mmCIF file of C-alpha atoms in Angstrom:
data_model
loop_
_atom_site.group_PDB
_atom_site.id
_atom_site.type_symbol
_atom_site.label_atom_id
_atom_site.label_comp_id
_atom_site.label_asym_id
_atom_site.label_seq_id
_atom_site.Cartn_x
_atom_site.Cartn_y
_atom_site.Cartn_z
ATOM 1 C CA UNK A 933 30.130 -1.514 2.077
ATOM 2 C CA UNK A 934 31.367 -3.764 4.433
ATOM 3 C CA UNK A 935 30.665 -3.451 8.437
ATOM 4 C CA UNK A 936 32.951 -4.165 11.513
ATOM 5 C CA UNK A 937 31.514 -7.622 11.888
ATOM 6 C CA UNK A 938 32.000 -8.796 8.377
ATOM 7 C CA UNK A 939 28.824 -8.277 6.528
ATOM 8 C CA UNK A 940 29.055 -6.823 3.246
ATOM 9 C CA UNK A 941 25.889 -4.492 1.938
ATOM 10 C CA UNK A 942 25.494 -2.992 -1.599
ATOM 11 C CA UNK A 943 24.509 0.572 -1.517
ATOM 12 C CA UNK A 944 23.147 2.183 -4.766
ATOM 13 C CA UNK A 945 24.221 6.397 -3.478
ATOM 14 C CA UNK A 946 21.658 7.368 -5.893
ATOM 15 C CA UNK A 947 18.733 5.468 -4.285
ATOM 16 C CA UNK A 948 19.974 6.133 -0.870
ATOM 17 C CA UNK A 949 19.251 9.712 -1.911
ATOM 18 C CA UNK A 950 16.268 8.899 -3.142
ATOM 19 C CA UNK A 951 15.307 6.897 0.163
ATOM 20 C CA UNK A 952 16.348 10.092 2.162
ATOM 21 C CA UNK A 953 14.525 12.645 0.572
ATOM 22 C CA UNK A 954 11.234 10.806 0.222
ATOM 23 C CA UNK A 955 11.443 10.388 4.062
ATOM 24 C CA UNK A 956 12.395 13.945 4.309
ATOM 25 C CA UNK A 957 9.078 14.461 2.160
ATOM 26 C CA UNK A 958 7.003 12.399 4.032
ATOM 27 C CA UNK A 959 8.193 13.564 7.621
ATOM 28 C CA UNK A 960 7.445 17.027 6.280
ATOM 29 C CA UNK A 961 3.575 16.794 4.606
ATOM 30 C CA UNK A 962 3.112 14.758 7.887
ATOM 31 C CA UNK A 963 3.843 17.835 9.887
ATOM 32 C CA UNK A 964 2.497 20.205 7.414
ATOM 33 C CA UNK A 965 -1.079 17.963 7.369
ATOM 34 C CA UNK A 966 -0.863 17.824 11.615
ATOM 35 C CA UNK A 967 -1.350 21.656 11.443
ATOM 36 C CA UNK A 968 -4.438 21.528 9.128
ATOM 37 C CA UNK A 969 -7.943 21.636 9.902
ATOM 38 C CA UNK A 970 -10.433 23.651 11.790
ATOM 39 C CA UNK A 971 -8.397 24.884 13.872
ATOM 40 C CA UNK A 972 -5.012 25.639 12.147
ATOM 41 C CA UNK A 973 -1.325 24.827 14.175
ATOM 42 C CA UNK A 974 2.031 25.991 12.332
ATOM 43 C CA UNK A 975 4.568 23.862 12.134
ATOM 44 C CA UNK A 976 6.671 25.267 14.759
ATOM 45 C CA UNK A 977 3.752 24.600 17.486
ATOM 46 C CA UNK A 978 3.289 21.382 15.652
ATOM 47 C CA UNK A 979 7.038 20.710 16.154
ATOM 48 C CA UNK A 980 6.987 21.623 19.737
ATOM 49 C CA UNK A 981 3.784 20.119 20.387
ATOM 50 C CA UNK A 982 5.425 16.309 19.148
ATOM 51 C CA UNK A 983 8.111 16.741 22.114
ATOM 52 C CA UNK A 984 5.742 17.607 24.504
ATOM 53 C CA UNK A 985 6.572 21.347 24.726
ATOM 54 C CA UNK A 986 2.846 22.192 23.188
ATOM 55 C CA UNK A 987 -0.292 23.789 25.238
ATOM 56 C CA UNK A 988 -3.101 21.843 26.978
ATOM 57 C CA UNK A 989 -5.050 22.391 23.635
ATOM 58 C CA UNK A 990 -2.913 21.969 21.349
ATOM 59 C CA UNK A 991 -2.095 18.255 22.617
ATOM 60 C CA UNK A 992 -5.210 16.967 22.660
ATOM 61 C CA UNK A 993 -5.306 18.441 18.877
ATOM 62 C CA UNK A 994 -2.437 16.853 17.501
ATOM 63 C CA UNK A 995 -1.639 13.998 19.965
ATOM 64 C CA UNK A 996 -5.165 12.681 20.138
ATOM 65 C CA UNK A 997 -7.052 14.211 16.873
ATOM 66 C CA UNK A 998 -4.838 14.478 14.180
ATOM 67 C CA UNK A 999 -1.361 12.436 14.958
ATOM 68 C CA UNK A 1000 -3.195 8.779 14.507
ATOM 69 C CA UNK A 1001 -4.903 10.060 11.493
ATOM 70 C CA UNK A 1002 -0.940 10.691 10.337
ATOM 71 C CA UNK A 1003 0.617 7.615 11.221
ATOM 72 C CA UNK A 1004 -1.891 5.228 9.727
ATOM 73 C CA UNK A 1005 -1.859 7.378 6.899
ATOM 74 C CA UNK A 1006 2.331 6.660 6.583
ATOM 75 C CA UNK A 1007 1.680 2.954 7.713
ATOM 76 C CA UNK A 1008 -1.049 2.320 5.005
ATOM 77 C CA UNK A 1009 1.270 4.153 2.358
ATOM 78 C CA UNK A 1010 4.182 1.875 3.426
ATOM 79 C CA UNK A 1011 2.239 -1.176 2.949
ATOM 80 C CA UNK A 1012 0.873 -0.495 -0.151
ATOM 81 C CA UNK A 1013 3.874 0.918 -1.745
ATOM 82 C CA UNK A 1014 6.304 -2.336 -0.415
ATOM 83 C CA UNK A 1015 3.373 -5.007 -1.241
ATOM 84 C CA UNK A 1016 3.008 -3.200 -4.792
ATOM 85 C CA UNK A 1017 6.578 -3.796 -5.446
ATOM 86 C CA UNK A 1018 6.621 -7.004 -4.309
ATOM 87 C CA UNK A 1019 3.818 -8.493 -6.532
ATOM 88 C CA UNK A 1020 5.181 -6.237 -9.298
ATOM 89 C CA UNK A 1021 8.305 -8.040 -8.989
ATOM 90 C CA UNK A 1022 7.158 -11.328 -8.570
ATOM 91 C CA UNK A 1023 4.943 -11.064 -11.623
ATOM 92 C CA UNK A 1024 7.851 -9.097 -13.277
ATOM 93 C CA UNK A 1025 5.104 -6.539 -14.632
ATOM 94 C CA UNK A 1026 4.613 -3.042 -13.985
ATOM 95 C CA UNK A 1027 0.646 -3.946 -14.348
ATOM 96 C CA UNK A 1028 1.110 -6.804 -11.649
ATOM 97 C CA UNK A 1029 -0.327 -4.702 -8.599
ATOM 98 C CA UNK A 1030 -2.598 -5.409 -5.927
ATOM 99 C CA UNK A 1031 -5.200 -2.564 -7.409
ATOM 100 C CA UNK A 1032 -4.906 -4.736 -10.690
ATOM 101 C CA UNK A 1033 -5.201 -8.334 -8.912
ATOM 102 C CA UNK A 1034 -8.053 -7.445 -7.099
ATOM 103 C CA UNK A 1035 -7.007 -7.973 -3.679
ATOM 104 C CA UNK A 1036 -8.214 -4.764 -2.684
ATOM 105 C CA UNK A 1037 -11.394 -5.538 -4.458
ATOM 106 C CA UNK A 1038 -11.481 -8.906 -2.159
ATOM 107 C CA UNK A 1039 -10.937 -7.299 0.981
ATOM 108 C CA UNK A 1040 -13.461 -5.179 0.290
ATOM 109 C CA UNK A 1041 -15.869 -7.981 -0.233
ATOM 110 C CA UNK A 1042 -14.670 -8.796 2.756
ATOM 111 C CA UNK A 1043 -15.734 -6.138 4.253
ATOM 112 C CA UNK A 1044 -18.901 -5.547 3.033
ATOM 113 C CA UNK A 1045 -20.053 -9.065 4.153
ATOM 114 C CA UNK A 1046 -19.576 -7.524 7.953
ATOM 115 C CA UNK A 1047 -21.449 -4.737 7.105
ATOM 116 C CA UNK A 1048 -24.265 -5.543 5.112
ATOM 117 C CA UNK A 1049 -24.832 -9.105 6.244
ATOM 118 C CA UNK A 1050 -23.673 -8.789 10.087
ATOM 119 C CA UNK A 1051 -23.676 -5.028 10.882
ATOM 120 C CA UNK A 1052 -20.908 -5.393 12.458
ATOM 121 C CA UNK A 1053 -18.190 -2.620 14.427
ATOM 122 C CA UNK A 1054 -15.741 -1.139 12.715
ATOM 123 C CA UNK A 1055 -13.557 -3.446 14.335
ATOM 124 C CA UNK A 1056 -15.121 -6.330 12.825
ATOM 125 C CA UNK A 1057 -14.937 -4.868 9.397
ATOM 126 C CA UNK A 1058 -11.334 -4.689 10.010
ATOM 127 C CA UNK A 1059 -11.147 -8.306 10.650
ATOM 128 C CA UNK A 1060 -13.178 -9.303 7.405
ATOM 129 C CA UNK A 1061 -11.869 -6.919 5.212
ATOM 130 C CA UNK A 1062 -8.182 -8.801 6.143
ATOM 131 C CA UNK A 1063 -9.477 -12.360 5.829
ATOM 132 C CA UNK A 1064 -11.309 -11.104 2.383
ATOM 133 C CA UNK A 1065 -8.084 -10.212 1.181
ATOM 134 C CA UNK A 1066 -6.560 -13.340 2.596
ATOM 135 C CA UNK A 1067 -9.241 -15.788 0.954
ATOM 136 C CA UNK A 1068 -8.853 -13.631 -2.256
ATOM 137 C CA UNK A 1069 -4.661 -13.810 -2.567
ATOM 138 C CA UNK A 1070 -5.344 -17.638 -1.677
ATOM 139 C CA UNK A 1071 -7.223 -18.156 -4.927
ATOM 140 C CA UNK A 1072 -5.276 -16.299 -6.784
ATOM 141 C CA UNK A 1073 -2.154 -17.816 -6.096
ATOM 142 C CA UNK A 1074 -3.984 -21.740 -6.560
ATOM 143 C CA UNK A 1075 -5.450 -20.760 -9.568
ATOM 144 C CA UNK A 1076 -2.358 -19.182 -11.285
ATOM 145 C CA UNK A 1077 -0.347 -22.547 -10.073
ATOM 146 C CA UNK A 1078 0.800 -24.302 -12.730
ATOM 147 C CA UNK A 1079 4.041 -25.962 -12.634
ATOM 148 C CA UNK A 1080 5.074 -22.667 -10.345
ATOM 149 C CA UNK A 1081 3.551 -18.942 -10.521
ATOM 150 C CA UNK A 1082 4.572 -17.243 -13.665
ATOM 151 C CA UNK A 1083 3.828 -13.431 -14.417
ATOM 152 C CA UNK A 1084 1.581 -13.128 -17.204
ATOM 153 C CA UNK A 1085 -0.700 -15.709 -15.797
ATOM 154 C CA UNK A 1086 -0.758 -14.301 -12.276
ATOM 155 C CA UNK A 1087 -1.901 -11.111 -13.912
ATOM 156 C CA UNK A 1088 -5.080 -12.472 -15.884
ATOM 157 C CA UNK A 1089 -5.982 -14.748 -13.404
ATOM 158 C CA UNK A 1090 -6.203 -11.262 -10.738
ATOM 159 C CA UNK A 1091 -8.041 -10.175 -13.408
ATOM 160 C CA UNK A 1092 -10.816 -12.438 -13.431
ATOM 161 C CA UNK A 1093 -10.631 -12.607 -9.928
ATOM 162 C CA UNK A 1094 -10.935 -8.682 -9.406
ATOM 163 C CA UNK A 1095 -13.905 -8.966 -11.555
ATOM 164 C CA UNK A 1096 -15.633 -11.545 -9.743
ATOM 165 C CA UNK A 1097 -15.056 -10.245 -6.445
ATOM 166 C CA UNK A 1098 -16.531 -6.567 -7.983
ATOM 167 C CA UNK A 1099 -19.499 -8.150 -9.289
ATOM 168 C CA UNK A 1100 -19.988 -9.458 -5.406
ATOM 169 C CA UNK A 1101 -19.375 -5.959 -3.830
ATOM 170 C CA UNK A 1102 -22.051 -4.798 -6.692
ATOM 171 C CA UNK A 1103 -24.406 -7.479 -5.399
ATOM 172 C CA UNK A 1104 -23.601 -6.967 -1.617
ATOM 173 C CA UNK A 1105 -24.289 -2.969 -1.916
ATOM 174 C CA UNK A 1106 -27.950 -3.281 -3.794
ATOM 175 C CA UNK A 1107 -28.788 -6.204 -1.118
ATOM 176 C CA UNK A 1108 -28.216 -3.666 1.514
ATOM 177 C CA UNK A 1109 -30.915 -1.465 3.520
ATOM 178 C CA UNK A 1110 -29.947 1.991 3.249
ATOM 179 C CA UNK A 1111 -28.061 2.885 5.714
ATOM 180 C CA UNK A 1112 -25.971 -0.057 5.646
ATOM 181 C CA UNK A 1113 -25.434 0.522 1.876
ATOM 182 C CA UNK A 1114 -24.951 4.396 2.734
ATOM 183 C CA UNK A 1115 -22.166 3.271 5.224
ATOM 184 C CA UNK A 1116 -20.316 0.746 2.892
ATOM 185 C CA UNK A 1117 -20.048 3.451 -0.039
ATOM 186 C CA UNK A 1118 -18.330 5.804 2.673
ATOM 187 C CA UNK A 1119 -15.820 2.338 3.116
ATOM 188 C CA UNK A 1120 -15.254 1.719 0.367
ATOM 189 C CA UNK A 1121 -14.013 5.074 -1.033
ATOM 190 C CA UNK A 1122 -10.959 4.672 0.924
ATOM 191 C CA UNK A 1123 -10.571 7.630 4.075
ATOM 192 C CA UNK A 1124 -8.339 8.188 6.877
ATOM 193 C CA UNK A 1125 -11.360 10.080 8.250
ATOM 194 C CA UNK A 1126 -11.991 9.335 12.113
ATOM 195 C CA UNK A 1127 -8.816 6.908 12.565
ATOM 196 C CA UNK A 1128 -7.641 6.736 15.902
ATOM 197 C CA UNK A 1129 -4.812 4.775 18.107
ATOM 198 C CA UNK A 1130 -6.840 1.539 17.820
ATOM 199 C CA UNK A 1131 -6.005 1.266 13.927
ATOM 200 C CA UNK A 1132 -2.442 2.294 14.344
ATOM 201 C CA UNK A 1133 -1.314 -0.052 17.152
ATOM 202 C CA UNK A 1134 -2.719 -3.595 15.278
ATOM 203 C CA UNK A 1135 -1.101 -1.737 11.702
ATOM 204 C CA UNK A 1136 2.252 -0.784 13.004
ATOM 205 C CA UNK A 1137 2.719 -4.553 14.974
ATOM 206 C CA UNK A 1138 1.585 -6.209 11.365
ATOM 207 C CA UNK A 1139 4.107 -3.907 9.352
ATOM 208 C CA UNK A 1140 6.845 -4.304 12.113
ATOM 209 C CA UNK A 1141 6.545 -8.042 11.344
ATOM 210 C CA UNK A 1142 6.299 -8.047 8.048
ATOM 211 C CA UNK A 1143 8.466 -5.034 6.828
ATOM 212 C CA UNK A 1144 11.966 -6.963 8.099
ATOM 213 C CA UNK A 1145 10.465 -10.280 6.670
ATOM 214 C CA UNK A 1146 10.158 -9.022 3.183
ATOM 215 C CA UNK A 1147 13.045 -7.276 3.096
ATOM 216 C CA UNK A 1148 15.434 -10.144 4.554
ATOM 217 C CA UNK A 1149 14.312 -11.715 1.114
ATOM 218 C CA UNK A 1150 15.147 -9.078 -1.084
ATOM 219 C CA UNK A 1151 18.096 -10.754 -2.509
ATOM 220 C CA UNK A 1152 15.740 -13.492 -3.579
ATOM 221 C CA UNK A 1153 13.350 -11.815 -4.922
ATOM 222 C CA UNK A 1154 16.188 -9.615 -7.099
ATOM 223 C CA UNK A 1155 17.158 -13.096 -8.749
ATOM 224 C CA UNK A 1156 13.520 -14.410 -9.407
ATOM 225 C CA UNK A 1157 13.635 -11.555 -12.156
ATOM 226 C CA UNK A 1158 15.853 -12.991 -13.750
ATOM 227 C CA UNK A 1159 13.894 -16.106 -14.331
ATOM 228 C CA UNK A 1160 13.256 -19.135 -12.428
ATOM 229 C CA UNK A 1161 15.613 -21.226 -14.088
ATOM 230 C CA UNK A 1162 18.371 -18.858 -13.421
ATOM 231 C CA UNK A 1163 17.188 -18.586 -9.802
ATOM 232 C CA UNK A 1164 17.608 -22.213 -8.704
ATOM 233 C CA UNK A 1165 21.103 -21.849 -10.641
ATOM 234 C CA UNK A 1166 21.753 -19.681 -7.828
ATOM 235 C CA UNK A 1167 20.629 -21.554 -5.112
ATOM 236 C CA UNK A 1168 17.657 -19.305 -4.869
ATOM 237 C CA UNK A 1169 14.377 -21.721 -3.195
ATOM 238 C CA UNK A 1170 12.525 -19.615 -5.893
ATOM 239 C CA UNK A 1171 8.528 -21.046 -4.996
ATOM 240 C CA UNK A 1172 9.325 -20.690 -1.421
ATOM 241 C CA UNK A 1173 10.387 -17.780 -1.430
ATOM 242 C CA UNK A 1174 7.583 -16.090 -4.057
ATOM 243 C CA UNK A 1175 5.270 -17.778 -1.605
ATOM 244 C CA UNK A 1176 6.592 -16.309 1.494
ATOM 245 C CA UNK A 1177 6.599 -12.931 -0.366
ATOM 246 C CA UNK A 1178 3.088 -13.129 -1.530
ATOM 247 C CA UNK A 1179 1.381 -13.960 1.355
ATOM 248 C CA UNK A 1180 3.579 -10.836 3.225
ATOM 249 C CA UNK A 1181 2.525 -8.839 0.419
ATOM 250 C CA UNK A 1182 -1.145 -10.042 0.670
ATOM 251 C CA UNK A 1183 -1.171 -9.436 4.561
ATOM 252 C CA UNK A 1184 0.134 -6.041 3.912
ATOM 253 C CA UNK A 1185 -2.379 -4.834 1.243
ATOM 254 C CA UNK A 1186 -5.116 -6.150 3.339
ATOM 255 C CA UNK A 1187 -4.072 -5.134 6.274
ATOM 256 C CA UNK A 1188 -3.792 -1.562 4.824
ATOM 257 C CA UNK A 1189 -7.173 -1.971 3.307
ATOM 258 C CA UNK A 1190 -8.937 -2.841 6.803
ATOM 259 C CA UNK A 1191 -7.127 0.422 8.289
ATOM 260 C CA UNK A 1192 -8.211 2.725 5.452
ATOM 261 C CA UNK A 1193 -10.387 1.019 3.458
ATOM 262 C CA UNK A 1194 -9.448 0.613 -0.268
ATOM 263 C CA UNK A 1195 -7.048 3.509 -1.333
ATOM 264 C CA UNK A 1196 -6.864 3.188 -5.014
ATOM 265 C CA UNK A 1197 -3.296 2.965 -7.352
ATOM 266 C CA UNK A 1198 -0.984 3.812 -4.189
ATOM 267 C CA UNK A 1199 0.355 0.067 -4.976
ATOM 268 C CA UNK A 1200 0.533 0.763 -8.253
ATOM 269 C CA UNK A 1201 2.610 4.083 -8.487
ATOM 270 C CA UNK A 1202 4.389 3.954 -5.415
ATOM 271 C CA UNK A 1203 6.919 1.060 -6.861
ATOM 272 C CA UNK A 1204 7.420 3.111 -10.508
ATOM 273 C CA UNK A 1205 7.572 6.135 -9.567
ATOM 274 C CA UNK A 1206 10.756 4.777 -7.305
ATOM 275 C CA UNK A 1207 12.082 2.887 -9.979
ATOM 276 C CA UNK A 1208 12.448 6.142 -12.192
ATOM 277 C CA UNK A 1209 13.713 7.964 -8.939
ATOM 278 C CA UNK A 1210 16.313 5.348 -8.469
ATOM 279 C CA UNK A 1211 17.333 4.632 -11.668
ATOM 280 C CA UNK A 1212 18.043 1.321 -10.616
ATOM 281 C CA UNK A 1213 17.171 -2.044 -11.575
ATOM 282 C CA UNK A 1214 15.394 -4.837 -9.036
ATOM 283 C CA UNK A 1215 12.321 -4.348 -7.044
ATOM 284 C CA UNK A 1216 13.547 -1.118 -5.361
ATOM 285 C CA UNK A 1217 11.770 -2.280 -2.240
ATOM 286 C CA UNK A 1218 12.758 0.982 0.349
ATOM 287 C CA UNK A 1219 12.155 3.398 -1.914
ATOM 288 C CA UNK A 1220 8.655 1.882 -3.033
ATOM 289 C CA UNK A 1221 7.630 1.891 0.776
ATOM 290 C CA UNK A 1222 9.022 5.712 1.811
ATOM 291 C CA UNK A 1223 7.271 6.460 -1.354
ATOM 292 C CA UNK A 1224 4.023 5.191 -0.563
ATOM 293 C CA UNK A 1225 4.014 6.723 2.586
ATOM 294 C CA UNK A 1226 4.774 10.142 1.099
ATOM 295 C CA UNK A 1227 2.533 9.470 -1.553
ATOM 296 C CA UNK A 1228 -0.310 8.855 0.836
ATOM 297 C CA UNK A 1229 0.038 11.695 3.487
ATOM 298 C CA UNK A 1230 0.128 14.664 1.023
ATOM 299 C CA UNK A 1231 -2.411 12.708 -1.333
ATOM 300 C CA UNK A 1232 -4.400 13.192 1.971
ATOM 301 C CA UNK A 1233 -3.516 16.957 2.557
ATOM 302 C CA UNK A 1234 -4.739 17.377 -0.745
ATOM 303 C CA UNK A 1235 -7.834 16.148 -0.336
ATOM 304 C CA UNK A 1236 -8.259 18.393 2.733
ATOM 305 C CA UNK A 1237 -6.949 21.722 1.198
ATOM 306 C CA UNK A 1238 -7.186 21.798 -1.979
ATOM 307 C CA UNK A 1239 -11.533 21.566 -2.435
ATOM 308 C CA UNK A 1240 -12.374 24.451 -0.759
ATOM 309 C CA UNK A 1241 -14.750 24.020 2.209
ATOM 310 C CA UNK A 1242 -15.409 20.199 1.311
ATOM 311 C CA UNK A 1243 -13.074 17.993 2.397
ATOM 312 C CA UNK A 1244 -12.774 14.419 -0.118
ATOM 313 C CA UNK A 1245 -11.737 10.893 1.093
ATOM 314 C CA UNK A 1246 -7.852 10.250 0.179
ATOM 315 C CA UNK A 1247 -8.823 7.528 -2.163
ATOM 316 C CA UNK A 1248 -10.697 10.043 -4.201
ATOM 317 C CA UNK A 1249 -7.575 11.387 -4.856
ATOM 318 C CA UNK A 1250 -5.313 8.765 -5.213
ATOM 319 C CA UNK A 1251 -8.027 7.385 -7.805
ATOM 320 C CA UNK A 1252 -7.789 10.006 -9.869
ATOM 321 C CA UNK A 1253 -3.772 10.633 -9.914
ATOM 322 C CA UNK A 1254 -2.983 6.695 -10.254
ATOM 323 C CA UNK A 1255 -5.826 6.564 -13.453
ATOM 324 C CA UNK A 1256 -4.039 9.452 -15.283
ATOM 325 C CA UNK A 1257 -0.611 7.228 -13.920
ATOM 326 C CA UNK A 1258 -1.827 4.177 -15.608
ATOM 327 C CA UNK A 1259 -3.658 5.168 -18.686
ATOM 328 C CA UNK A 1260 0.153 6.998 -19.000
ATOM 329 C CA UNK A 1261 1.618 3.693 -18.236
ATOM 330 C CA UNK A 1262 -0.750 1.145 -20.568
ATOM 331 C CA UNK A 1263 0.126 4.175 -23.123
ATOM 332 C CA UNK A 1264 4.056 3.964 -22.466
ATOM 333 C CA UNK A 1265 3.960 0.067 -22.352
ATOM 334 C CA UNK A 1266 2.356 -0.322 -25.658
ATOM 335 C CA UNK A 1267 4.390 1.927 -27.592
ATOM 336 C CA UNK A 1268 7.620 -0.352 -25.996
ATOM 337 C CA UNK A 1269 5.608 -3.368 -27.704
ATOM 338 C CA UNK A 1270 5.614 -5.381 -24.172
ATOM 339 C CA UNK A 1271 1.512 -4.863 -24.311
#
């Protein structure tokens, strides 16, 4: 497709379908998970409510109570599901998530350091639970360096990491008086519970920055899975660019993780459950992020609905879905013989 002013775009018509209806999908269980709660909406008040057309009550219900709650919930869903398929691509395997590398795992070490050590807000867990994850994707990345950042090796050193940086949340928790240790568990579970316009605004600025950065480097990325070799063939700068794309896709994940806390296997799923949508070959980088977000918000609805009269964290649910997805996976990989 080529525009008036000379630029010339590929466009797959099956993922643009794809990219359409998961937007569709996630516009809808947002509006659908607006009108749940105590006090039930339906969609059409919910509808008229968003253009301002609502009751006194119903505003302060769905513009003040429940519409942050939504939005973060399709922020941290985006993030997760674009920095999934960016490390997934970058380590060109399916297994090569942030879940897997334990960055989630070092923002949450992050995290817990504020709480248990410093008691801090819930603003300042935000800020350590983001430079957790950035210390964490730092020592990843050095320690994986050799001669360049190649898949297999970026994978087992997240590993190790992830099981390091457990074995400190372990330690953090029983070092903890109770209610501190009570308050971290809640954290670390991963909710949308109590989220408000101060988590959306700092969220939505960091994806709005980092969303058109990533994807202005698409093209690179699609030719780093090809191989490095073939990459610099192509004029590709390939450790600049998997540089510039990790650290997005580590400011993303942790980012997400100080909004939500850490939401288990979204970044794992989100980016192969697009690829099967799409049918198509590369990092499928729109369709992982629309499907993150839909993933999230009706992962969330779920968790409100579908317990009876308790209501679970979304990561409860999202933990259990992406462990079915990647015993499924580890099962589907093996039989190919690439594990």
């Amino acid at each position: 497709m080529r525009t008036p002013g000379g630029l010339s775009l590929r466009v797959d018509p099956r993922a643009l379908i794809v990219v359409v209806v998961l937007a569709l999908a996630a516009c809808a269980a947002s509006v659908v998970l607006i009108g749940t709660g105590d006090f039930p909406i339906s969609t059409g008040d919910v509808l008229k409510t968003l253009v301002g057309n609502g009751t006194e009550g119903q505003e302060f219900i769905v513009n003040d109570l429940r519409l942050p709650r939504v939005i973060v919930g399709l922020l941290v869903g985006a993030a997760l599901g674009l920095g999934g398929a960016v490390f997934q691509a970058v380590s060109r395997n399916p297994l090569g998530s942030p879940d897997i590398l334990g960055l989630g795992q070092g923002a949450t070490a992050g995290a817990l350091v504020v709480i248990v050590l410093m008691s801090g807000s819930a603003n300042q867990v935000a800020v350590g639970a983001l430079i957790g994850g950035l210390v964490t994707g730092t020592a990843i990345y050095l320690l994986a360096w050799k001669r360049g950042v190649h898949g297999y090796r970026l994978v087992l050193v997240g590993i190790g990491v992830s099981a390091i940086a457990t074995a400190v949340n372990g330690y953090l928790i029983t070092k903890a008086d109770l209610v501190d240790a009570a308050r971290a568990v809640v954290w670390m579970t991963g909710s949308l519970d109590g989220r408000d316009w101060k988590q959306v605004w700092p969220l939505l600025v960091l994806c709005c920055v980092l969303v058109p950065l990533v994807l202005a480097n698409a093209r690179g990325l699609r030719m780093m899975e090809m191989g490095d070799d073939v990459s610099n063939a192509l004029g590709v700068r390939v450790e600049r660019v998997r540089l510039l794309l990790m650290v997005c896709a580590v400011l993303l994940t942790a980012s997400a993780t100080a909004a939500a806390g850490p939401v288990a296997f979204v970044a794992l799923t989100a980016p192969q459950l697009a690829r099967r949508l799409t049918r198509s070959p590369g990092p499928n980088l729109v369709p992982a992020l629309f499907m993150g977000a839909a993933l999230l918000v009706t992962a969330d609805w779920a968790a409100q609905r579908l317990f009876g009269d308790g209501q679970l964290p979304v990561g409860v649910v999202t933990g259990v879905l992406g462990g079915v997805y990647l015993l499924w996976l580890l099962v589907t990989e093996r039989k190919a013989g690439r594990i």
